[in-house]
Amino acid sequence: MSQSKPFPAVSPYSHGHTIGDDNRTAFGLDFHHPVFLISSITILVFIAFTLARPDLAASIFVTMRYWLTENLDWFFMASMNVTLLFCVLVAASPVGRIRIGGAHAQPVFNRLSWVCMLFAAGIGIGIMFYGVLEPMNHAITPPLNETVTGDALNRLAMATSVYHWAFHPWAVYALVGLALAFFCYNRGLPLLIRSTCYPIFGERTWGWPGHIIDIIAVFATLFGLATSVGYGAEQATAGLHYLFDVPVGAFTNLIVVAAITGIALISLIRGLDGGIRRLSEFNMGLAFGLGLFVLLVGPTVEILLNLPVYAWSYVEYLPQLSSWVGRVDDYYMHGWTTFYWAWWIAFSPFVGMFIARISTGRSIREFIVVTILAPSFIFLLWMTIFGHTAMAQYFDQGIVSVADSVKEFKAELTLFVFLQELPMTTLTSIVGIVLVLIFFVTSMDSGSLVIDTMTAGGKTDTPLAQRVFWCVTLGLVGISLLLGGGLASLQALALATAFPFTVILLMMMYSLYSSLRSAHLEQVKNTAL
């Protein structure tokens, strides 16, 4: 492998033409000139167009989604497989001993707070939306064109659900988070996606190649987050209608998104420690309580006995699920896997940058292992508790309400229909709505912080008005996409922005490998001396 370009002796802010030279101060803002202006103007034009012509926008987005899933399925699947293998190899190699932030750096947050924050700010809304829906969907329509029944069907349905939510997505987050953390805290570069490609572009990183990388990252983050915002709004609205007969529709979605944006702004003002950390810990405790309740009132012994069975089923089906060669099951591959992979990739600049900011003091090995394994185990446990209980209701007790909501494409209702068959329905459904709303808040406020950092040249201490702008903009993107085609539009934009960012992920792997290798050789040399 060719030798990578040397790093600057100090941060690029301190010599020659730097990224900081392009920052502007105007109207109380402090922003990076090309990235902020191009990103913000493009997004505002997009919002205006989608709100002005929702039917045309919806048609464009649906066509875009179909084309992307039909033609780029192999690219997304191959890239995700390579990313997971890359993370495993890095963690197992000697470079895993390198500490983020330097040999004497200490963690800022304890491990429990760390896991809570990366999980809640990541895809917490997703498990509320899909925890019951996905296993039941796969039990009704088995993936891979398999003709299985009974326990074998349950294992296939759960293996597919775990595949979509566990190791692969968190490997992408680990890659982006590690690359950002290493290049920022060990190499003195700005906390920007472009910094992860410095070994490739050298000083051109601070010019247009870097601008383009950061702009793509901003778009990916906005539309990846908007997808979660859309799911959260749809599910919260459905829950309110189901419990309190609140009218459903565009107006209610608008009110929900506006209210959550307001709460996110309050959390944003309180900051990383006072807002996001406390909300994340509270929500994880609430999720633990709901999961424990379902475990105790559901088929407890079956759930616990099947936990290792479903974990092994994931390993058993992994080669088939992750292969696109000779695939004939387009419904599974295009409707589920390709969209999921695009969603996680679009989400990765946000989650990666966020966990990079909270992960100094961890060794690379600890960072990768905990970032991948801890959330993956949480997802396995959650999917097993909720998914197995839902399948037991359907196959063993003859309760068809959840299955009917899946068949009728009322995905946003599945959690509440499921909880209706358990004791204390009203209380648990209210808890479910609160969980969705708080995951909604933590995603919006942490996402706003990350986008603001990207558009401020890597600065983390920016004017409050700037952070407020991005939080409000994120809410407006979610509203415009819900009005302009609903969830199909959200999925289409996640796919569209994920494709170019996947190319950046591949460059990131090369940059990180070459830099970690150099750092390890330096470490060995210094130890020998």
Short mmCIF file of C-alpha atoms in Angstrom, two decimals, residues 8-328:
data_model
loop_
_atom_site.label_atom_id
_atom_site.label_comp_id
_atom_site.label_asym_id
_atom_site.label_seq_id
_atom_site.Cartn_x
_atom_site.Cartn_y
_atom_site.Cartn_z
CA PRO A 8 0.59 18.74 9.34
CA ALA A 9 2.77 19.18 12.40
CA VAL A 10 -0.04 21.06 14.13
CA SER A 11 -3.70 21.71 13.46
CA PRO A 12 -4.32 23.18 10.00
CA TYR A 13 -6.01 26.12 11.71
CA SER A 14 -2.59 27.46 12.66
CA HIS A 15 -0.63 27.68 9.41
CA GLY A 16 -1.06 28.75 5.79
CA HIS A 17 -4.51 28.80 4.20
CA THR A 18 -6.77 26.79 6.48
CA ILE A 19 -10.40 25.87 6.62
CA GLY A 20 -10.79 28.53 9.29
CA ASP A 21 -9.86 31.21 6.73
CA ASP A 22 -13.18 30.54 5.00
CA ASN A 23 -15.26 31.21 8.11
CA ARG A 24 -17.52 34.27 8.09
CA THR A 25 -19.12 36.22 10.91
CA ALA A 26 -22.41 37.90 10.03
CA PHE A 27 -25.81 38.43 11.67
CA GLY A 28 -24.48 36.94 14.89
CA LEU A 29 -23.42 33.72 13.13
CA ASP A 30 -19.99 32.13 12.79
CA PHE A 31 -20.06 29.73 9.84
CA HIS A 32 -17.88 28.12 7.22
CA HIS A 33 -18.53 30.10 4.04
CA PRO A 34 -18.91 27.53 1.20
CA VAL A 35 -20.32 24.65 3.24
CA PHE A 36 -22.88 26.61 5.25
CA LEU A 37 -24.14 28.75 2.38
CA ILE A 38 -24.42 25.95 -0.20
CA SER A 39 -26.00 23.54 2.29
CA SER A 40 -28.46 25.98 3.82
CA ILE A 41 -29.58 27.59 0.55
CA THR A 42 -30.02 24.20 -1.16
CA ILE A 43 -32.02 22.83 1.77
CA LEU A 44 -34.26 25.90 1.98
CA VAL A 45 -34.94 25.73 -1.79
CA PHE A 46 -35.73 22.02 -1.40
CA ILE A 47 -38.17 22.74 1.44
CA ALA A 48 -39.89 25.49 -0.56
CA PHE A 49 -40.23 23.27 -3.66
CA THR A 50 -41.57 20.29 -1.69
CA LEU A 51 -44.13 22.39 0.16
CA ALA A 52 -45.18 24.24 -3.02
CA ARG A 53 -45.49 21.15 -5.25
CA PRO A 54 -46.03 18.15 -2.91
CA ASP A 55 -47.58 15.89 -5.58
CA LEU A 56 -44.76 16.47 -8.07
CA ALA A 57 -42.18 16.04 -5.31
CA ALA A 58 -43.77 12.77 -4.22
CA SER A 59 -43.71 11.44 -7.80
CA ILE A 60 -40.04 12.33 -8.19
CA PHE A 61 -39.09 10.78 -4.86
CA VAL A 62 -40.91 7.49 -5.48
CA THR A 63 -39.30 7.13 -8.93
CA MET A 64 -35.91 7.88 -7.39
CA ARG A 65 -36.38 5.26 -4.67
CA TYR A 66 -37.33 2.58 -7.21
CA TRP A 67 -34.34 3.29 -9.44
CA LEU A 68 -31.83 3.35 -6.57
CA THR A 69 -33.00 0.10 -5.01
CA GLU A 70 -33.13 -1.68 -8.37
CA ASN A 71 -29.69 -0.60 -9.57
CA LEU A 72 -27.53 -0.02 -6.49
CA ASP A 73 -28.59 -2.88 -4.21
CA TRP A 74 -25.30 -4.75 -4.75
CA PHE A 75 -23.24 -1.62 -4.03
CA PHE A 76 -24.89 -0.94 -0.68
CA MET A 77 -24.72 -4.58 0.42
CA ALA A 78 -21.07 -5.04 -0.58
CA SER A 79 -20.04 -1.79 1.11
CA MET A 80 -21.75 -2.75 4.38
CA ASN A 81 -20.09 -6.19 4.38
CA VAL A 82 -16.67 -4.66 3.78
CA THR A 83 -17.21 -2.11 6.56
CA LEU A 84 -18.05 -4.78 9.14
CA LEU A 85 -15.02 -6.89 8.17
CA PHE A 86 -12.79 -3.80 8.31
CA CYS A 87 -13.90 -2.96 11.86
CA VAL A 88 -13.36 -6.54 13.05
CA LEU A 89 -9.84 -6.61 11.59
CA VAL A 90 -8.91 -3.22 13.10
CA ALA A 91 -10.17 -4.24 16.55
CA ALA A 92 -8.27 -7.53 16.42
CA SER A 93 -5.03 -5.98 15.17
CA PRO A 94 -2.26 -4.41 17.29
CA VAL A 95 -3.52 -0.90 16.40
CA GLY A 96 -6.48 -1.60 18.69
CA ARG A 97 -4.30 -0.62 21.65
CA ILE A 98 -3.99 3.00 20.45
CA ARG A 99 -5.96 5.35 22.70
CA ILE A 100 -8.23 8.05 21.28
CA GLY A 101 -6.89 11.41 22.38
CA GLY A 102 -3.41 10.17 23.23
CA ALA A 103 -1.83 7.70 25.62
CA HIS A 104 -2.90 9.61 28.75
CA ALA A 105 -6.43 10.62 27.70
CA GLN A 106 -9.24 9.69 30.10
CA PRO A 107 -12.93 9.07 29.26
CA VAL A 108 -15.23 12.03 29.83
CA PHE A 109 -18.34 9.91 30.44
CA ASN A 110 -18.69 6.60 32.26
CA ARG A 111 -19.40 3.57 30.10
CA LEU A 112 -23.13 3.38 30.92
CA SER A 113 -23.73 7.04 30.03
CA TRP A 114 -21.61 6.57 26.91
CA VAL A 115 -23.69 3.60 25.70
CA CYS A 116 -26.97 5.37 26.53
CA MET A 117 -25.98 8.47 24.57
CA LEU A 118 -24.76 6.74 21.43
CA PHE A 119 -27.82 4.49 21.42
CA ALA A 120 -30.47 7.14 22.13
CA ALA A 121 -29.00 9.61 19.66
CA GLY A 122 -28.60 6.85 17.09
CA ILE A 123 -31.62 4.83 15.96
CA GLY A 124 -33.73 4.64 19.09
CA ILE A 125 -36.87 5.74 17.23
CA GLY A 126 -36.35 2.84 14.85
CA ILE A 127 -36.74 0.11 17.46
CA MET A 128 -40.01 1.65 18.61
CA PHE A 129 -41.32 1.64 15.04
CA TYR A 130 -39.91 -1.70 13.89
CA GLY A 131 -39.56 -3.75 17.11
CA VAL A 132 -42.92 -5.47 16.62
CA LEU A 133 -43.47 -4.68 12.94
CA GLU A 134 -40.40 -6.27 11.38
CA PRO A 135 -40.37 -9.73 13.01
CA MET A 136 -44.10 -10.07 12.34
CA ASN A 137 -43.72 -8.96 8.73
CA HIS A 138 -41.00 -11.54 8.10
CA ALA A 139 -43.08 -14.22 9.81
CA ILE A 140 -45.98 -13.48 7.47
CA THR A 141 -43.80 -13.10 4.35
CA PRO A 142 -40.65 -15.20 4.89
CA PRO A 143 -37.47 -13.73 3.38
CA LEU A 144 -35.23 -15.55 0.94
CA ASN A 145 -38.28 -17.28 -0.57
CA GLU A 146 -38.00 -19.86 2.19
CA THR A 147 -40.91 -22.24 2.76
CA VAL A 148 -40.58 -22.84 6.50
CA THR A 149 -43.09 -23.09 9.33
CA GLY A 150 -43.15 -23.28 13.11
CA ASP A 151 -39.95 -22.64 15.03
CA ALA A 152 -37.91 -22.50 11.81
CA LEU A 153 -40.07 -19.61 10.59
CA ASN A 154 -39.59 -17.76 13.88
CA ARG A 155 -35.83 -18.22 13.65
CA LEU A 156 -35.70 -16.90 10.09
CA ALA A 157 -37.89 -13.89 10.93
CA MET A 158 -35.77 -12.99 13.95
CA ALA A 159 -32.46 -13.62 12.17
CA THR A 160 -33.50 -11.19 9.43
CA SER A 161 -34.60 -8.55 11.95
CA VAL A 162 -31.35 -8.81 13.91
CA TYR A 163 -29.37 -8.67 10.67
CA HIS A 164 -30.90 -5.32 9.80
CA TRP A 165 -30.41 -3.75 13.23
CA ALA A 166 -27.31 -5.16 14.86
CA PHE A 167 -23.72 -5.57 13.68
CA HIS A 168 -23.76 -4.07 10.19
CA PRO A 169 -25.26 -0.64 11.00
CA TRP A 170 -23.16 -0.21 14.12
CA ALA A 171 -20.02 -1.12 12.21
CA VAL A 172 -20.72 1.86 9.92
CA TYR A 173 -21.17 4.13 12.94
CA ALA A 174 -17.99 2.74 14.48
CA LEU A 175 -16.00 3.38 11.30
CA VAL A 176 -17.11 7.01 10.96
CA GLY A 177 -16.83 7.69 14.68
CA LEU A 178 -13.37 6.17 14.95
CA ALA A 179 -12.06 7.95 11.86
CA LEU A 180 -13.33 11.31 13.12
CA ALA A 181 -12.06 10.76 16.65
CA PHE A 182 -8.61 9.61 15.54
CA PHE A 183 -8.00 12.36 12.99
CA CYS A 184 -9.35 15.02 15.35
CA TYR A 185 -8.02 14.02 18.78
CA ASN A 186 -4.87 12.17 17.74
CA ARG A 187 -3.86 14.17 14.65
CA GLY A 188 -5.11 17.65 15.53
CA LEU A 189 -7.42 18.04 12.54
CA PRO A 190 -10.87 19.68 12.69
CA LEU A 191 -13.83 17.54 13.72
CA LEU A 192 -15.11 17.32 10.15
CA ILE A 193 -15.83 14.48 7.74
CA ARG A 194 -13.28 15.95 5.31
CA SER A 195 -10.51 15.41 7.89
CA THR A 196 -10.93 11.65 7.54
CA CYS A 197 -9.76 11.91 3.93
CA TYR A 198 -6.63 13.99 4.63
CA PRO A 199 -4.24 11.11 3.78
CA ILE A 200 -5.80 11.02 0.30
CA PHE A 201 -6.13 14.73 -0.55
CA GLY A 202 -3.44 16.32 1.61
CA GLU A 203 -3.72 20.13 1.74
CA ARG A 204 -6.45 20.01 -0.90
CA THR A 205 -8.66 18.73 1.91
CA TRP A 206 -9.15 22.37 2.91
CA GLY A 207 -10.28 23.32 -0.60
CA TRP A 208 -13.13 22.19 -2.82
CA PRO A 209 -12.58 18.42 -2.43
CA GLY A 210 -13.14 18.92 1.29
CA HIS A 211 -16.05 21.31 0.78
CA ILE A 212 -17.83 18.72 -1.37
CA ILE A 213 -17.26 15.97 1.20
CA ASP A 214 -18.70 18.08 4.02
CA ILE A 215 -21.68 19.23 1.94
CA ILE A 216 -22.52 15.60 1.06
CA ALA A 217 -22.23 14.74 4.76
CA VAL A 218 -24.62 17.57 5.68
CA PHE A 219 -27.21 16.41 3.13
CA ALA A 220 -26.87 12.77 4.22
CA THR A 221 -27.27 13.72 7.88
CA LEU A 222 -30.28 15.96 7.26
CA PHE A 223 -32.19 13.42 5.20
CA GLY A 224 -31.15 10.47 7.36
CA LEU A 225 -32.40 12.33 10.43
CA ALA A 226 -35.52 13.47 8.58
CA THR A 227 -36.37 9.81 8.00
CA SER A 228 -36.30 9.18 11.75
CA VAL A 229 -38.27 12.38 12.36
CA GLY A 230 -40.90 11.15 9.90
CA TYR A 231 -41.16 7.73 11.53
CA GLY A 232 -41.39 9.30 14.96
CA ALA A 233 -44.11 11.75 13.91
CA GLU A 234 -46.17 9.04 12.17
CA GLN A 235 -45.95 6.68 15.15
CA ALA A 236 -46.60 9.34 17.81
CA THR A 237 -49.63 10.60 15.85
CA ALA A 238 -50.95 7.05 15.42
CA GLY A 239 -50.53 6.39 19.13
CA LEU A 240 -52.35 9.58 20.10
CA HIS A 241 -55.18 8.68 17.73
CA TYR A 242 -55.35 5.11 18.99
CA LEU A 243 -55.46 6.15 22.66
CA PHE A 244 -57.20 9.52 22.67
CA ASP A 245 -58.87 9.67 19.24
CA VAL A 246 -56.70 12.62 18.19
CA PRO A 247 -57.35 13.20 14.46
CA VAL A 248 -54.66 11.82 12.15
CA GLY A 249 -53.36 13.60 9.10
CA ALA A 250 -50.96 16.24 7.90
CA PHE A 251 -52.04 18.87 10.42
CA THR A 252 -51.48 16.58 13.41
CA ASN A 253 -48.08 15.54 12.04
CA LEU A 254 -47.22 19.21 11.69
CA ILE A 255 -48.20 19.94 15.30
CA VAL A 256 -46.20 16.95 16.59
CA VAL A 257 -43.05 17.87 14.66
CA ALA A 258 -43.37 21.53 15.72
CA ALA A 259 -43.84 20.59 19.40
CA ILE A 260 -40.89 18.20 19.39
CA THR A 261 -38.72 20.77 17.62
CA GLY A 262 -39.55 23.20 20.42
CA ILE A 263 -38.58 20.68 23.10
CA ALA A 264 -35.41 19.83 21.17
CA LEU A 265 -34.51 23.52 21.16
CA ILE A 266 -34.76 23.59 24.97
CA SER A 267 -32.53 20.51 25.22
CA LEU A 268 -30.14 22.09 22.72
CA ILE A 269 -29.84 25.22 24.86
CA ARG A 270 -29.04 23.11 27.93
CA GLY A 271 -26.11 21.56 26.08
CA LEU A 272 -24.56 18.12 25.67
CA ASP A 273 -24.28 17.22 29.36
CA GLY A 274 -27.37 18.91 30.77
CA GLY A 275 -29.73 18.10 27.90
CA ILE A 276 -28.82 15.16 25.68
CA ARG A 277 -27.09 13.05 28.35
CA ARG A 278 -29.93 13.34 30.88
CA LEU A 279 -32.64 12.70 28.28
CA SER A 280 -30.71 9.70 26.91
CA GLU A 281 -30.30 8.13 30.35
CA PHE A 282 -33.96 8.75 31.21
CA ASN A 283 -35.15 7.21 27.96
CA MET A 284 -32.92 4.17 28.30
CA GLY A 285 -34.36 3.63 31.79
CA LEU A 286 -37.90 3.99 30.45
CA ALA A 287 -37.16 1.60 27.55
CA PHE A 288 -35.68 -0.90 30.02
CA GLY A 289 -38.86 -0.68 32.10
CA LEU A 290 -41.15 -1.26 29.09
CA GLY A 291 -38.99 -4.14 27.82
CA LEU A 292 -38.95 -5.76 31.29
CA PHE A 293 -42.74 -5.42 31.56
CA VAL A 294 -43.33 -7.15 28.20
CA LEU A 295 -40.82 -9.84 29.16
CA LEU A 296 -42.61 -10.57 32.46
CA VAL A 297 -46.19 -10.56 31.13
CA GLY A 298 -45.30 -12.32 27.88
CA PRO A 299 -44.03 -15.89 27.43
CA THR A 300 -41.04 -15.22 29.70
CA VAL A 301 -39.42 -18.64 29.66
CA GLU A 302 -39.82 -18.96 25.87
CA ILE A 303 -38.26 -15.53 25.32
CA LEU A 304 -35.24 -16.29 27.50
CA LEU A 305 -34.73 -19.73 25.99
CA ASN A 306 -34.98 -18.35 22.46
CA LEU A 307 -32.54 -15.49 23.01
CA PRO A 308 -29.42 -17.62 22.28
CA VAL A 309 -31.36 -19.53 19.60
CA TYR A 310 -32.11 -16.33 17.69
CA ALA A 311 -28.54 -15.12 18.14
CA TRP A 312 -27.28 -18.35 16.56
CA SER A 313 -29.93 -18.14 13.83
CA TYR A 314 -28.50 -14.75 12.89
CA VAL A 315 -25.05 -16.32 12.47
CA GLU A 316 -26.52 -19.27 10.59
CA TYR A 317 -28.45 -17.13 8.07
CA LEU A 318 -25.82 -14.39 7.78
CA PRO A 319 -24.18 -15.68 4.55
CA GLN A 320 -27.55 -15.87 2.76
CA LEU A 321 -28.88 -12.59 4.11
CA SER A 322 -25.76 -10.61 3.23
CA SER A 323 -25.32 -11.99 -0.32
CA TRP A 324 -26.84 -10.42 -3.43
CA VAL A 325 -25.50 -13.04 -5.90
CA GLY A 326 -28.31 -14.97 -7.55
CA ARG A 327 -30.89 -13.18 -5.41
CA VAL A 328 -34.48 -13.66 -6.53
#
